[in-house]
């Protein structure tokens, strides 16, 4: 009888391991569409290596673009949890997020000092027209003339903060894509930052 109980317990544990992978196992982001798109973009860029001007690049911008894509690929190959958005600004941020297999990507609102739950995929941010922003560590500050959505690849830990010296919005990672209205199926409304600040933060995306 004791042996039978032990065998039954072992069988249940084995079934759990087969049906539901251990919670401590890392997530594999190399099977998603982001990884496929980035890999294809790298391969296309490498084909233009000997003559980047024909592809519309100077040698400097070619190397910069290749490095950005390789960094995105590395993030997806090494990330252990889903993409998260971190709000280190002085106001509310509008973020694009989805609950895998439960809800599509749509706009939610993240209060200052908050980060999204890693049960969600935080795909990117909505930035209103008039935002003065630096899109990446080595980018120049720019003022947006129209609202945009910035997207990051799977597994990215993105941080948006307000510069204490200049008040400019700074993004810690170069976005994978920057969309204007009509260039994506994401909703890109015409909201001011005051409109975003007036929104009630979305509790469902917070841990």
Short mmCIF file of C-alpha atoms in Angstrom, two decimals:
data_model
loop_
_atom_site.label_atom_id
_atom_site.label_comp_id
_atom_site.label_asym_id
_atom_site.label_seq_id
_atom_site.Cartn_x
_atom_site.Cartn_y
_atom_site.Cartn_z
CA UNK A 1 0.00 0.00 0.00
CA UNK A 2 2.83 2.39 0.89
CA UNK A 3 4.54 1.66 -2.43
CA UNK A 4 1.26 2.27 -4.26
CA UNK A 5 0.86 5.68 -2.62
CA UNK A 6 4.44 6.65 -3.50
CA UNK A 7 3.92 5.52 -7.08
CA UNK A 8 0.72 7.56 -7.29
CA UNK A 9 2.43 10.69 -5.95
CA UNK A 10 5.31 10.24 -8.41
CA UNK A 11 2.84 9.82 -11.27
CA UNK A 12 0.99 13.04 -10.33
CA UNK A 13 4.25 14.99 -10.14
CA UNK A 14 5.37 13.65 -13.51
CA UNK A 15 2.04 14.59 -15.09
CA UNK A 16 2.31 18.13 -13.70
CA UNK A 17 5.79 18.51 -15.16
CA UNK A 18 4.61 17.34 -18.58
CA UNK A 19 1.35 19.33 -18.69
CA UNK A 20 2.49 22.52 -16.94
CA UNK A 21 6.19 23.49 -17.19
CA UNK A 22 7.76 24.56 -13.89
CA UNK A 23 7.05 28.17 -12.92
CA UNK A 24 10.76 28.79 -12.52
CA UNK A 25 11.49 27.88 -16.13
CA UNK A 26 12.48 30.84 -18.31
CA UNK A 27 10.16 31.99 -21.07
CA UNK A 28 11.16 31.34 -24.68
CA UNK A 29 10.69 34.50 -26.74
CA UNK A 30 12.51 33.09 -29.78
CA UNK A 31 9.30 31.49 -31.07
CA UNK A 32 7.31 34.72 -31.42
CA UNK A 33 6.75 36.99 -34.39
CA UNK A 34 9.03 39.69 -32.94
CA UNK A 35 12.01 37.30 -33.05
CA UNK A 36 11.21 36.24 -36.62
CA UNK A 37 10.92 39.84 -37.80
CA UNK A 38 14.14 40.96 -36.11
CA UNK A 39 16.08 37.96 -37.45
CA UNK A 40 14.84 38.65 -40.98
CA UNK A 41 15.75 42.34 -40.65
CA UNK A 42 19.29 41.43 -39.52
CA UNK A 43 19.73 39.03 -42.45
CA UNK A 44 18.54 41.66 -44.93
CA UNK A 45 20.86 44.25 -43.41
CA UNK A 46 23.84 41.90 -43.57
CA UNK A 47 23.23 41.43 -47.30
CA UNK A 48 23.84 45.17 -47.72
CA UNK A 49 27.01 45.12 -45.63
CA UNK A 50 29.38 45.80 -48.52
CA UNK A 51 27.27 48.60 -49.97
CA UNK A 52 25.08 50.14 -47.26
CA UNK A 53 24.49 53.29 -49.33
CA UNK A 54 22.32 51.30 -51.75
CA UNK A 55 20.07 50.37 -48.83
CA UNK A 56 19.81 54.02 -47.78
CA UNK A 57 22.38 53.99 -44.97
CA UNK A 58 25.63 55.77 -44.32
CA UNK A 59 28.31 53.49 -42.83
CA UNK A 60 27.57 55.03 -39.40
CA UNK A 61 23.77 54.65 -39.54
CA UNK A 62 24.16 51.13 -40.97
CA UNK A 63 26.26 50.03 -38.00
CA UNK A 64 23.89 51.76 -35.57
CA UNK A 65 20.85 50.01 -37.04
CA UNK A 66 22.61 46.63 -37.05
CA UNK A 67 23.65 47.06 -33.41
CA UNK A 68 20.08 47.96 -32.40
CA UNK A 69 18.65 44.88 -34.12
CA UNK A 70 21.32 42.62 -32.61
CA UNK A 71 20.52 44.03 -29.17
CA UNK A 72 16.81 43.33 -29.68
CA UNK A 73 17.63 39.76 -30.71
CA UNK A 74 19.83 39.34 -27.63
CA UNK A 75 17.02 40.60 -25.35
CA UNK A 76 14.61 38.00 -26.72
CA UNK A 77 17.19 35.23 -26.41
CA UNK A 78 18.06 36.00 -22.79
CA UNK A 79 14.91 37.51 -21.20
CA UNK A 80 13.47 35.52 -18.31
CA UNK A 81 10.12 37.29 -18.04
CA UNK A 82 7.61 39.15 -20.15
CA UNK A 83 8.11 42.75 -21.27
CA UNK A 84 7.41 45.28 -18.53
CA UNK A 85 6.91 49.04 -18.61
CA UNK A 86 8.28 51.17 -15.77
CA UNK A 87 6.99 54.69 -15.17
CA UNK A 88 9.64 56.90 -13.59
CA UNK A 89 8.12 60.12 -14.90
CA UNK A 90 6.24 62.71 -12.85
CA UNK A 91 2.89 61.92 -14.48
CA UNK A 92 0.71 59.11 -15.78
CA UNK A 93 1.85 57.13 -18.81
CA UNK A 94 -0.40 55.55 -21.44
CA UNK A 95 0.95 52.06 -22.17
CA UNK A 96 0.08 49.39 -24.70
CA UNK A 97 -0.32 46.03 -23.00
CA UNK A 98 -1.95 42.65 -23.44
CA UNK A 99 -2.71 39.63 -21.25
CA UNK A 100 -1.37 36.67 -23.25
CA UNK A 101 -4.18 34.48 -24.60
CA UNK A 102 -6.74 36.58 -22.71
CA UNK A 103 -6.87 40.14 -24.03
CA UNK A 104 -5.44 41.96 -27.09
CA UNK A 105 -3.02 44.87 -27.01
CA UNK A 106 -4.80 48.06 -26.00
CA UNK A 107 -4.22 51.26 -24.04
CA UNK A 108 -3.96 51.23 -20.26
CA UNK A 109 -2.77 53.88 -17.82
CA UNK A 110 0.23 53.51 -15.55
CA UNK A 111 0.65 55.87 -12.61
CA UNK A 112 3.96 57.55 -11.73
CA UNK A 113 6.29 55.20 -9.87
CA UNK A 114 4.49 52.05 -11.01
CA UNK A 115 5.52 49.13 -13.22
CA UNK A 116 3.37 46.63 -15.08
CA UNK A 117 2.81 43.12 -13.75
CA UNK A 118 4.98 40.52 -15.49
CA UNK A 119 1.87 38.41 -16.10
CA UNK A 120 1.15 41.04 -18.78
CA UNK A 121 3.10 41.90 -21.91
CA UNK A 122 3.76 45.64 -21.97
CA UNK A 123 4.36 46.25 -25.66
CA UNK A 124 5.08 49.97 -25.60
CA UNK A 125 3.92 53.51 -24.88
CA UNK A 126 1.65 56.18 -26.30
CA UNK A 127 3.34 59.58 -26.51
CA UNK A 128 1.18 62.68 -27.16
CA UNK A 129 1.97 65.40 -29.67
CA UNK A 130 4.13 68.08 -28.06
CA UNK A 131 6.12 65.58 -25.98
CA UNK A 132 9.80 66.42 -25.79
CA UNK A 133 11.43 62.98 -25.77
CA UNK A 134 14.75 61.17 -26.11
CA UNK A 135 14.13 57.76 -27.71
CA UNK A 136 17.15 55.81 -26.50
CA UNK A 137 20.43 56.32 -24.65
CA UNK A 138 22.30 58.02 -27.52
CA UNK A 139 19.39 59.75 -29.25
CA UNK A 140 18.83 63.47 -29.62
CA UNK A 141 15.86 65.17 -27.96
CA UNK A 142 12.93 65.79 -30.29
CA UNK A 143 9.52 67.37 -29.98
CA UNK A 144 6.74 65.20 -31.39
CA UNK A 145 4.51 66.99 -33.89
CA UNK A 146 1.87 64.25 -33.72
CA UNK A 147 1.03 61.42 -31.33
CA UNK A 148 2.96 58.17 -31.73
CA UNK A 149 3.06 54.64 -30.37
CA UNK A 150 6.49 53.24 -29.59
CA UNK A 151 6.89 49.46 -29.57
CA UNK A 152 9.47 47.19 -27.95
CA UNK A 153 10.27 43.53 -28.64
CA UNK A 154 9.24 40.69 -26.35
CA UNK A 155 11.05 40.59 -23.02
CA UNK A 156 12.14 44.26 -23.00
CA UNK A 157 12.35 45.96 -19.61
CA UNK A 158 11.59 49.51 -20.72
CA UNK A 159 11.86 52.53 -18.44
CA UNK A 160 10.49 55.99 -19.15
CA UNK A 161 11.72 58.72 -16.84
CA UNK A 162 11.66 62.50 -16.55
CA UNK A 163 15.12 64.09 -16.68
CA UNK A 164 15.68 66.02 -13.47
CA UNK A 165 17.96 68.44 -15.32
CA UNK A 166 15.87 69.23 -18.40
CA UNK A 167 12.37 67.88 -17.77
CA UNK A 168 12.63 65.91 -21.03
CA UNK A 169 11.06 62.44 -21.21
CA UNK A 170 13.80 59.81 -21.61
CA UNK A 171 13.39 56.21 -22.80
CA UNK A 172 16.11 53.77 -21.72
CA UNK A 173 15.84 51.50 -24.81
CA UNK A 174 15.63 52.40 -28.49
CA UNK A 175 12.13 51.36 -29.64
CA UNK A 176 11.85 48.55 -32.17
CA UNK A 177 9.25 50.60 -34.05
CA UNK A 178 7.62 54.03 -33.90
CA UNK A 179 4.09 54.18 -35.31
CA UNK A 180 1.97 57.13 -36.35
CA UNK A 181 -1.81 56.94 -36.67
CA UNK A 182 -2.78 54.65 -39.53
CA UNK A 183 0.50 52.70 -39.49
CA UNK A 184 -0.59 50.05 -36.96
CA UNK A 185 -3.72 48.38 -35.67
CA UNK A 186 -2.98 49.85 -32.24
CA UNK A 187 -5.25 52.74 -31.29
CA UNK A 188 -3.38 56.06 -31.45
CA UNK A 189 -5.78 58.72 -30.10
CA UNK A 190 -5.31 62.48 -30.02
CA UNK A 191 -4.68 62.98 -26.31
CA UNK A 192 -2.61 65.63 -24.60
CA UNK A 193 -0.41 64.79 -21.61
CA UNK A 194 -3.00 66.59 -19.46
CA UNK A 195 -5.64 64.19 -20.84
CA UNK A 196 -3.42 61.20 -19.97
CA UNK A 197 -2.75 62.54 -16.47
CA UNK A 198 -6.50 62.86 -15.93
CA UNK A 199 -7.09 59.16 -16.62
CA UNK A 200 -7.69 56.73 -13.77
CA UNK A 201 -4.73 54.31 -13.57
CA UNK A 202 -5.57 50.78 -14.71
CA UNK A 203 -5.37 48.47 -11.65
CA UNK A 204 -5.46 45.25 -13.67
CA UNK A 205 -1.95 45.77 -15.10
CA UNK A 206 -0.31 46.27 -11.69
CA UNK A 207 0.97 43.39 -9.60
#
